[in-house]
């Protein structure tokens, strides 16, 4: 996770629609306005400054909300640098900047709170301790978030170095994977207790009020309010998820775990090795010396209807990275694996080096290495858009969460 701060002037985040499994975000309460278009400190956030909050009855924040993107809510995405945060539209357009003097890393964003990691001095005045802070969010009349900085609270003291895996927070729980200690941690904000599990590697998602996790070659499920894990079966990376399903692979092929039904469904009945051989035939590189471009050469992306499988490879001596893309229409019960060569042909030139990054807001983003730019293909409108780093709002839009980060650099 430290890469986001190194390459993006510290944290980049995006937005997605977090819905499904019986839960829309509902929390609304009275808040404080701010001056638009400028950096806003806690002292500057005053009532009547031009941005008004909707006058709605306050409702309790909901626990166990669906987790789709790490740095996102239904209204805004956030980017910035140490000590401040930039509020953007879901498409990446800059709206305004807020001062968060203690912030050194954003942790998670939902419709209720913005969470960040910051330093706080101990009583001796010298020792810096990492704390997780929460800042309440309320919807303003313009439809954008208002950060209630005066209501900021410390949530839990941490000593973790945030990993490149995902994280989660709501009104009751904070969940993360501590990379250095190799631990999965679930902190109960009500009881102040931490549940810890030693792991070598892993990913997790919160879906339908449950934690679905791929740890050390196994798929596990846990009710949020429980400490007991249910083992589902063999599971390997790559993984991805949305607000209903968790996708992964094992020796049988690529599978989907339906959290509501509590069952795994085989979507692609070809193991990774078989798909590698199929890719060579489809790409016309049979008989040529092909090799994996990375240790993990396959990636999974998903939108509301389809699961996408990318296989990355290189061939020849120029070091060019190629990619083959496949899809399965899982939502409509389809199991046919479609070779999406037409999409790749539209996004890349004949002689190219690059890869797909992810599907965000119905757009398939790719990085083009030799052109040193990015493109997206709108899966609905079929529109193609090319852009450079940090000079186009789409650069921020594509960075929805931790899953995307490692493919950018």
Short mmCIF file of C-alpha atoms in Angstrom, two decimals:
data_model
loop_
_atom_site.label_atom_id
_atom_site.label_comp_id
_atom_site.label_asym_id
_atom_site.label_seq_id
_atom_site.Cartn_x
_atom_site.Cartn_y
_atom_site.Cartn_z
CA UNK A 1 0.00 0.00 0.00
CA UNK A 2 2.99 2.30 0.47
CA UNK A 3 3.26 2.46 -3.32
CA UNK A 4 0.16 4.63 -3.59
CA UNK A 5 1.86 7.33 -1.55
CA UNK A 6 5.13 7.01 -3.40
CA UNK A 7 3.71 7.23 -6.89
CA UNK A 8 0.56 9.24 -6.48
CA UNK A 9 1.75 11.76 -3.92
CA UNK A 10 0.42 9.39 -1.35
CA UNK A 11 -3.09 8.06 -1.60
CA UNK A 12 -5.37 7.40 -4.54
CA UNK A 13 -8.77 6.04 -4.31
CA UNK A 14 -11.87 5.53 -6.25
CA UNK A 15 -15.51 4.87 -6.09
CA UNK A 16 -17.97 2.19 -6.76
CA UNK A 17 -21.55 1.49 -6.09
CA UNK A 18 -21.77 -0.46 -2.87
CA UNK A 19 -25.10 -2.17 -2.97
CA UNK A 20 -26.78 -5.53 -2.71
CA UNK A 21 -27.34 -8.30 -0.18
CA UNK A 22 -29.99 -6.37 1.66
CA UNK A 23 -28.17 -3.17 2.40
CA UNK A 24 -28.06 0.34 1.10
CA UNK A 25 -26.18 2.92 3.14
CA UNK A 26 -28.67 4.81 5.27
CA UNK A 27 -26.80 7.05 7.69
CA UNK A 28 -27.58 10.75 7.52
CA UNK A 29 -27.12 13.36 10.21
CA UNK A 30 -26.65 17.07 10.66
CA UNK A 31 -23.17 18.36 9.95
CA UNK A 32 -20.93 21.30 9.18
CA UNK A 33 -20.45 23.16 5.93
CA UNK A 34 -17.26 24.40 4.31
CA UNK A 35 -15.90 26.83 1.77
CA UNK A 36 -15.89 25.28 -1.69
CA UNK A 37 -12.80 24.87 -3.84
CA UNK A 38 -10.14 25.42 -1.18
CA UNK A 39 -8.23 23.43 1.39
CA UNK A 40 -10.45 23.21 4.45
CA UNK A 41 -9.18 22.71 7.98
CA UNK A 42 -11.20 21.72 11.02
CA UNK A 43 -11.21 25.33 12.14
CA UNK A 44 -12.54 26.48 8.77
CA UNK A 45 -15.46 24.09 8.71
CA UNK A 46 -18.28 26.30 9.90
CA UNK A 47 -22.00 26.41 9.45
CA UNK A 48 -23.36 28.62 6.69
CA UNK A 49 -20.23 28.64 4.54
CA UNK A 50 -22.13 27.83 1.37
CA UNK A 51 -22.36 24.04 1.35
CA UNK A 52 -25.38 22.83 3.20
CA UNK A 53 -26.24 19.38 4.37
CA UNK A 54 -29.52 17.76 3.58
CA UNK A 55 -31.96 18.15 6.45
CA UNK A 56 -32.65 14.50 7.12
CA UNK A 57 -33.30 12.54 10.25
CA UNK A 58 -30.22 10.92 11.70
CA UNK A 59 -30.18 7.15 11.45
CA UNK A 60 -27.69 4.72 12.97
CA UNK A 61 -24.76 3.61 10.86
CA UNK A 62 -25.06 0.09 9.57
CA UNK A 63 -22.49 -2.66 10.17
CA UNK A 64 -21.62 -5.33 7.65
CA UNK A 65 -22.09 -3.14 4.60
CA UNK A 66 -21.06 -4.71 1.28
CA UNK A 67 -17.46 -4.12 0.29
CA UNK A 68 -16.70 -3.54 -3.36
CA UNK A 69 -13.97 -0.91 -3.54
CA UNK A 70 -11.51 0.13 -0.86
CA UNK A 71 -11.39 3.90 -1.24
CA UNK A 72 -14.92 4.59 -2.39
CA UNK A 73 -18.47 5.40 -1.56
CA UNK A 74 -21.62 6.10 -3.57
CA UNK A 75 -20.86 9.80 -3.95
CA UNK A 76 -17.15 10.55 -4.13
CA UNK A 77 -13.62 9.25 -4.51
CA UNK A 78 -10.63 10.64 -2.64
CA UNK A 79 -7.00 11.32 -3.59
CA UNK A 80 -4.38 13.54 -2.06
CA UNK A 81 -1.09 13.86 -0.25
CA UNK A 82 0.12 13.65 3.33
CA UNK A 83 -1.85 16.08 5.45
CA UNK A 84 -4.73 16.63 3.04
CA UNK A 85 -7.26 14.80 0.94
CA UNK A 86 -8.75 15.71 -2.42
CA UNK A 87 -12.44 15.02 -2.90
CA UNK A 88 -13.40 14.01 -6.43
CA UNK A 89 -16.44 12.93 -8.37
CA UNK A 90 -16.86 9.25 -9.17
CA UNK A 91 -15.36 9.99 -12.59
CA UNK A 92 -12.26 11.56 -11.03
CA UNK A 93 -13.10 15.27 -11.42
CA UNK A 94 -11.61 17.44 -8.67
CA UNK A 95 -14.23 18.98 -6.35
CA UNK A 96 -12.41 20.34 -3.29
CA UNK A 97 -9.54 19.73 -0.88
CA UNK A 98 -9.69 19.04 2.87
CA UNK A 99 -6.92 19.32 5.46
CA UNK A 100 -6.21 16.19 7.52
CA UNK A 101 -3.08 17.26 9.32
CA UNK A 102 -2.33 13.92 10.96
CA UNK A 103 -2.98 11.77 7.89
CA UNK A 104 -0.23 9.73 6.33
CA UNK A 105 -2.34 7.05 4.69
CA UNK A 106 -5.98 6.61 3.79
CA UNK A 107 -7.41 3.31 4.96
CA UNK A 108 -11.00 2.97 3.75
CA UNK A 109 -14.02 4.99 2.66
CA UNK A 110 -17.72 4.16 2.81
CA UNK A 111 -20.90 6.22 2.88
CA UNK A 112 -20.63 6.84 6.64
CA UNK A 113 -16.96 7.48 7.31
CA UNK A 114 -13.58 8.23 5.87
CA UNK A 115 -10.85 6.29 7.68
CA UNK A 116 -7.17 7.17 7.69
CA UNK A 117 -3.98 6.21 9.50
CA UNK A 118 -2.12 9.00 11.27
CA UNK A 119 0.49 9.58 13.94
CA UNK A 120 -0.22 10.64 17.51
CA UNK A 121 2.31 11.45 20.21
CA UNK A 122 2.45 9.39 23.37
CA UNK A 123 2.36 11.01 26.81
CA UNK A 124 6.13 11.39 26.79
CA UNK A 125 5.71 13.74 23.83
CA UNK A 126 8.27 11.86 21.77
CA UNK A 127 6.96 8.47 20.74
CA UNK A 128 4.79 8.43 17.62
CA UNK A 129 2.08 5.79 17.56
CA UNK A 130 -0.04 4.93 14.53
CA UNK A 131 -3.76 5.36 15.08
CA UNK A 132 -6.70 4.67 12.84
CA UNK A 133 -9.02 7.70 12.74
CA UNK A 134 -12.60 7.98 11.51
CA UNK A 135 -14.13 11.13 10.05
CA UNK A 136 -17.94 11.14 9.70
CA UNK A 137 -19.33 11.86 6.23
CA UNK A 138 -22.67 13.44 5.49
CA UNK A 139 -24.27 14.17 2.16
CA UNK A 140 -24.54 17.85 1.24
CA UNK A 141 -27.22 19.48 -0.84
CA UNK A 142 -24.96 19.28 -3.89
CA UNK A 143 -24.86 15.49 -3.53
CA UNK A 144 -21.23 15.41 -2.39
CA UNK A 145 -19.78 14.43 0.98
CA UNK A 146 -19.17 16.85 3.80
CA UNK A 147 -16.31 15.79 6.10
CA UNK A 148 -17.23 16.51 9.72
CA UNK A 149 -13.67 17.10 10.84
CA UNK A 150 -14.60 18.31 14.32
CA UNK A 151 -16.18 14.91 14.97
CA UNK A 152 -13.05 12.99 14.05
CA UNK A 153 -12.28 10.10 16.45
CA UNK A 154 -9.49 7.69 17.18
CA UNK A 155 -10.66 4.16 16.45
CA UNK A 156 -7.77 1.86 17.34
CA UNK A 157 -4.03 2.13 17.89
CA UNK A 158 -2.14 0.22 15.26
CA UNK A 159 1.45 -0.61 14.52
CA UNK A 160 0.75 -2.12 11.15
CA UNK A 161 2.38 -1.33 7.87
CA UNK A 162 -0.59 -1.45 5.53
CA UNK A 163 -0.18 -4.24 3.03
CA UNK A 164 -1.14 -4.37 -0.61
CA UNK A 165 -4.08 -6.55 0.30
CA UNK A 166 -7.48 -5.11 1.02
CA UNK A 167 -8.98 -3.69 4.19
CA UNK A 168 -12.44 -2.93 5.55
CA UNK A 169 -14.13 -0.76 8.18
CA UNK A 170 -17.66 0.00 9.35
CA UNK A 171 -19.39 1.25 12.48
CA UNK A 172 -18.59 -2.01 14.33
CA UNK A 173 -15.54 -3.68 12.78
CA UNK A 174 -12.14 -2.82 11.34
CA UNK A 175 -10.43 -5.57 9.34
CA UNK A 176 -7.01 -5.69 7.72
CA UNK A 177 -4.06 -7.92 6.96
CA UNK A 178 -0.84 -6.95 8.69
CA UNK A 179 1.89 -7.67 6.21
CA UNK A 180 4.98 -7.72 8.40
CA UNK A 181 3.52 -9.90 11.15
CA UNK A 182 1.57 -11.94 8.57
CA UNK A 183 -1.69 -11.66 10.48
CA UNK A 184 -5.32 -11.26 9.61
CA UNK A 185 -6.87 -8.92 12.19
CA UNK A 186 -10.50 -8.16 12.94
CA UNK A 187 -11.03 -5.43 15.54
CA UNK A 188 -14.40 -5.16 17.28
CA UNK A 189 -14.99 -1.49 18.04
CA UNK A 190 -17.67 -2.35 20.60
CA UNK A 191 -15.77 -4.91 22.68
CA UNK A 192 -12.30 -3.48 21.90
CA UNK A 193 -11.07 -7.01 21.15
CA UNK A 194 -8.93 -8.17 18.26
CA UNK A 195 -9.32 -11.50 16.53
CA UNK A 196 -5.99 -12.55 14.98
CA UNK A 197 -5.09 -15.34 12.57
CA UNK A 198 -1.61 -16.15 11.35
CA UNK A 199 -1.42 -16.45 7.57
CA UNK A 200 1.33 -16.63 4.97
CA UNK A 201 -0.71 -14.83 2.34
CA UNK A 202 -4.33 -14.04 1.68
CA UNK A 203 -7.16 -11.81 0.54
CA UNK A 204 -10.61 -11.23 1.98
CA UNK A 205 -13.87 -9.44 1.23
CA UNK A 206 -16.95 -8.56 3.27
CA UNK A 207 -20.02 -9.72 1.37
CA UNK A 208 -23.58 -10.04 2.67
CA UNK A 209 -22.46 -9.60 6.28
CA UNK A 210 -19.81 -12.31 6.00
CA UNK A 211 -16.05 -12.37 5.64
CA UNK A 212 -15.00 -14.47 2.66
CA UNK A 213 -11.27 -15.14 2.69
CA UNK A 214 -8.68 -16.96 0.62
CA UNK A 215 -5.91 -17.88 3.08
CA UNK A 216 -2.96 -20.15 2.34
CA UNK A 217 -4.67 -22.21 -0.32
CA UNK A 218 -8.10 -22.51 1.30
CA UNK A 219 -11.41 -20.65 1.06
CA UNK A 220 -13.00 -19.70 4.40
CA UNK A 221 -16.19 -17.95 5.45
CA UNK A 222 -16.95 -16.26 8.78
CA UNK A 223 -20.00 -14.42 10.05
CA UNK A 224 -18.94 -10.91 11.04
CA UNK A 225 -20.16 -11.38 14.62
CA UNK A 226 -18.46 -14.76 14.98
CA UNK A 227 -14.87 -15.87 15.57
CA UNK A 228 -15.39 -19.26 13.91
CA UNK A 229 -14.20 -19.98 10.38
CA UNK A 230 -15.96 -22.39 8.04
CA UNK A 231 -13.62 -24.05 5.56
CA UNK A 232 -15.13 -24.26 2.08
CA UNK A 233 -12.37 -25.93 0.09
CA UNK A 234 -9.24 -25.38 -1.95
CA UNK A 235 -8.72 -21.86 -3.27
CA UNK A 236 -5.88 -19.97 -4.90
CA UNK A 237 -5.21 -16.50 -6.16
CA UNK A 238 -6.09 -14.63 -8.27
CA UNK A 239 -9.27 -13.56 -6.53
CA UNK A 240 -11.79 -10.80 -7.05
CA UNK A 241 -15.30 -10.03 -5.82
CA UNK A 242 -18.36 -7.85 -6.01
CA UNK A 243 -21.23 -7.34 -3.55
CA UNK A 244 -22.64 -10.85 -4.07
CA UNK A 245 -19.89 -13.19 -5.19
CA UNK A 246 -16.27 -14.10 -4.49
CA UNK A 247 -14.26 -15.40 -7.47
CA UNK A 248 -11.14 -17.57 -7.22
CA UNK A 249 -9.40 -20.54 -8.82
CA UNK A 250 -8.35 -24.01 -7.74
CA UNK A 251 -7.23 -27.24 -9.40
CA UNK A 252 -10.63 -27.67 -11.08
CA UNK A 253 -10.67 -24.25 -12.75
CA UNK A 254 -12.12 -20.84 -11.95
CA UNK A 255 -14.99 -20.71 -9.48
CA UNK A 256 -17.56 -18.38 -7.98
CA UNK A 257 -18.67 -18.58 -4.36
CA UNK A 258 -22.31 -17.48 -3.98
CA UNK A 259 -22.38 -15.97 -0.49
CA UNK A 260 -26.17 -15.92 -0.22
CA UNK A 261 -26.53 -19.59 -1.14
CA UNK A 262 -23.31 -20.70 0.51
CA UNK A 263 -22.14 -22.69 -2.49
CA UNK A 264 -19.29 -22.70 -4.99
CA UNK A 265 -20.03 -22.79 -8.72
CA UNK A 266 -17.53 -23.82 -11.39
CA UNK A 267 -17.50 -21.15 -14.11
CA UNK A 268 -14.45 -22.15 -16.17
CA UNK A 269 -13.87 -25.89 -16.05
CA UNK A 270 -10.29 -25.61 -17.25
CA UNK A 271 -7.40 -25.41 -14.83
CA UNK A 272 -4.86 -22.60 -15.20
CA UNK A 273 -2.46 -24.89 -17.05
CA UNK A 274 -5.16 -25.85 -19.58
CA UNK A 275 -6.09 -22.21 -20.09
CA UNK A 276 -2.42 -21.46 -20.75
CA UNK A 277 -2.41 -24.00 -23.59
CA UNK A 278 -5.70 -22.64 -24.91
CA UNK A 279 -4.29 -19.12 -24.82
CA UNK A 280 -1.29 -20.12 -26.97
CA UNK A 281 -3.63 -21.52 -29.60
CA UNK A 282 -5.99 -18.54 -29.54
CA UNK A 283 -3.13 -16.03 -29.65
CA UNK A 284 -1.34 -17.87 -32.44
CA UNK A 285 1.85 -18.46 -30.49
CA UNK A 286 1.82 -22.26 -30.48
CA UNK A 287 5.29 -23.62 -31.12
CA UNK A 288 6.90 -20.36 -30.04
CA UNK A 289 8.81 -19.88 -26.83
CA UNK A 290 6.27 -18.31 -24.48
CA UNK A 291 6.76 -17.49 -20.86
CA UNK A 292 4.80 -15.98 -18.00
CA UNK A 293 5.33 -12.25 -17.77
CA UNK A 294 5.04 -12.41 -13.97
CA UNK A 295 5.04 -15.11 -11.33
CA UNK A 296 1.26 -14.86 -11.18
CA UNK A 297 0.27 -14.68 -14.82
CA UNK A 298 -3.52 -14.74 -14.54
CA UNK A 299 -5.86 -12.05 -13.23
CA UNK A 300 -9.59 -11.94 -12.52
CA UNK A 301 -11.86 -8.91 -12.98
CA UNK A 302 -15.62 -8.71 -12.69
CA UNK A 303 -18.53 -6.40 -13.32
CA UNK A 304 -22.22 -6.93 -12.63
CA UNK A 305 -22.64 -9.60 -15.29
CA UNK A 306 -19.32 -11.04 -16.40
CA UNK A 307 -16.13 -12.49 -15.00
CA UNK A 308 -13.01 -11.62 -16.99
CA UNK A 309 -9.85 -13.73 -17.01
CA UNK A 310 -6.60 -12.18 -18.24
CA UNK A 311 -3.59 -14.34 -19.06
CA UNK A 312 -0.34 -12.40 -19.34
CA UNK A 313 2.59 -13.73 -21.34
CA UNK A 314 5.65 -12.66 -23.31
CA UNK A 315 7.10 -14.02 -26.52
CA UNK A 316 10.20 -13.09 -28.48
CA UNK A 317 13.26 -11.20 -27.35
CA UNK A 318 11.88 -7.67 -27.16
CA UNK A 319 10.43 -8.20 -23.68
CA UNK A 320 6.96 -7.18 -24.80
CA UNK A 321 4.17 -8.16 -22.45
CA UNK A 322 1.03 -9.48 -24.11
CA UNK A 323 -2.36 -10.38 -22.72
CA UNK A 324 -5.26 -12.60 -23.71
CA UNK A 325 -8.72 -11.84 -22.34
CA UNK A 326 -11.60 -14.26 -21.73
CA UNK A 327 -15.06 -13.74 -20.26
CA UNK A 328 -17.90 -15.76 -18.77
CA UNK A 329 -21.46 -14.42 -18.49
CA UNK A 330 -21.99 -15.73 -14.97
CA UNK A 331 -25.04 -13.64 -14.15
CA UNK A 332 -27.20 -15.23 -16.84
CA UNK A 333 -26.14 -18.76 -16.05
CA UNK A 334 -23.73 -18.99 -18.93
CA UNK A 335 -20.61 -21.15 -18.69
CA UNK A 336 -19.25 -20.60 -22.20
CA UNK A 337 -15.77 -19.09 -22.13
CA UNK A 338 -15.52 -16.33 -24.74
CA UNK A 339 -12.19 -15.24 -26.22
CA UNK A 340 -12.34 -11.41 -26.18
CA UNK A 341 -9.75 -10.76 -28.90
CA UNK A 342 -11.83 -7.97 -30.45
CA UNK A 343 -11.66 -5.93 -27.24
CA UNK A 344 -7.89 -6.37 -26.99
CA UNK A 345 -7.49 -5.42 -30.67
CA UNK A 346 -9.36 -2.16 -30.01
CA UNK A 347 -7.28 -1.28 -26.95
CA UNK A 348 -3.82 -2.15 -28.26
CA UNK A 349 -1.98 -1.72 -31.55
CA UNK A 350 -0.68 -4.75 -33.44
CA UNK A 351 2.78 -4.44 -31.93
CA UNK A 352 2.27 -3.64 -28.25
CA UNK A 353 3.36 -4.22 -24.70
CA UNK A 354 0.75 -3.83 -21.96
CA UNK A 355 -1.92 -5.41 -19.82
CA UNK A 356 -5.45 -5.01 -18.55
CA UNK A 357 -5.71 -3.34 -15.13
CA UNK A 358 -9.31 -3.96 -14.04
CA UNK A 359 -12.96 -3.29 -14.74
CA UNK A 360 -14.20 -0.15 -12.96
CA UNK A 361 -17.63 1.43 -13.39
CA UNK A 362 -18.26 -0.68 -16.47
CA UNK A 363 -14.97 0.31 -18.11
CA UNK A 364 -12.05 -2.01 -18.87
CA UNK A 365 -8.81 -0.12 -18.19
CA UNK A 366 -5.47 -1.06 -19.73
CA UNK A 367 -1.89 0.18 -19.45
CA UNK A 368 0.11 0.59 -22.66
CA UNK A 369 3.80 0.28 -21.81
CA UNK A 370 5.48 1.56 -24.97
CA UNK A 371 3.08 4.48 -25.42
CA UNK A 372 3.38 5.29 -21.70
CA UNK A 373 -0.34 5.91 -21.40
CA UNK A 374 -3.65 4.30 -20.46
CA UNK A 375 -6.89 3.48 -22.22
CA UNK A 376 -10.32 2.35 -21.25
CA UNK A 377 -13.02 0.57 -23.19
CA UNK A 378 -16.57 1.26 -22.08
CA UNK A 379 -18.23 -2.16 -22.09
CA UNK A 380 -21.67 -0.61 -22.67
CA UNK A 381 -21.14 2.34 -25.02
CA UNK A 382 -18.07 0.75 -26.71
CA UNK A 383 -16.29 4.09 -26.32
CA UNK A 384 -12.47 4.15 -26.16
CA UNK A 385 -10.60 6.86 -24.29
CA UNK A 386 -6.82 7.38 -24.09
CA UNK A 387 -5.18 9.37 -21.29
CA UNK A 388 -1.92 10.07 -19.48
CA UNK A 389 -1.08 9.84 -15.78
CA UNK A 390 -2.62 12.50 -13.52
CA UNK A 391 -3.66 14.69 -16.47
CA UNK A 392 -7.09 13.13 -16.86
CA UNK A 393 -9.82 12.35 -14.31
CA UNK A 394 -9.94 8.78 -15.66
CA UNK A 395 -6.51 8.21 -14.11
CA UNK A 396 -8.12 8.48 -10.68
CA UNK A 397 -11.31 6.70 -11.68
CA UNK A 398 -9.47 3.51 -12.55
CA UNK A 399 -7.85 3.25 -9.12
CA UNK A 400 -10.75 1.82 -7.22
CA UNK A 401 -8.84 -0.17 -4.61
CA UNK A 402 -5.81 -2.19 -3.60
CA UNK A 403 -6.48 -4.92 -6.15
CA UNK A 404 -5.66 -2.51 -8.96
CA UNK A 405 -2.58 -0.89 -7.46
CA UNK A 406 -0.02 -3.60 -8.13
CA UNK A 407 -0.88 -3.69 -11.85
CA UNK A 408 -0.16 0.02 -12.29
CA UNK A 409 3.56 0.00 -11.60
#
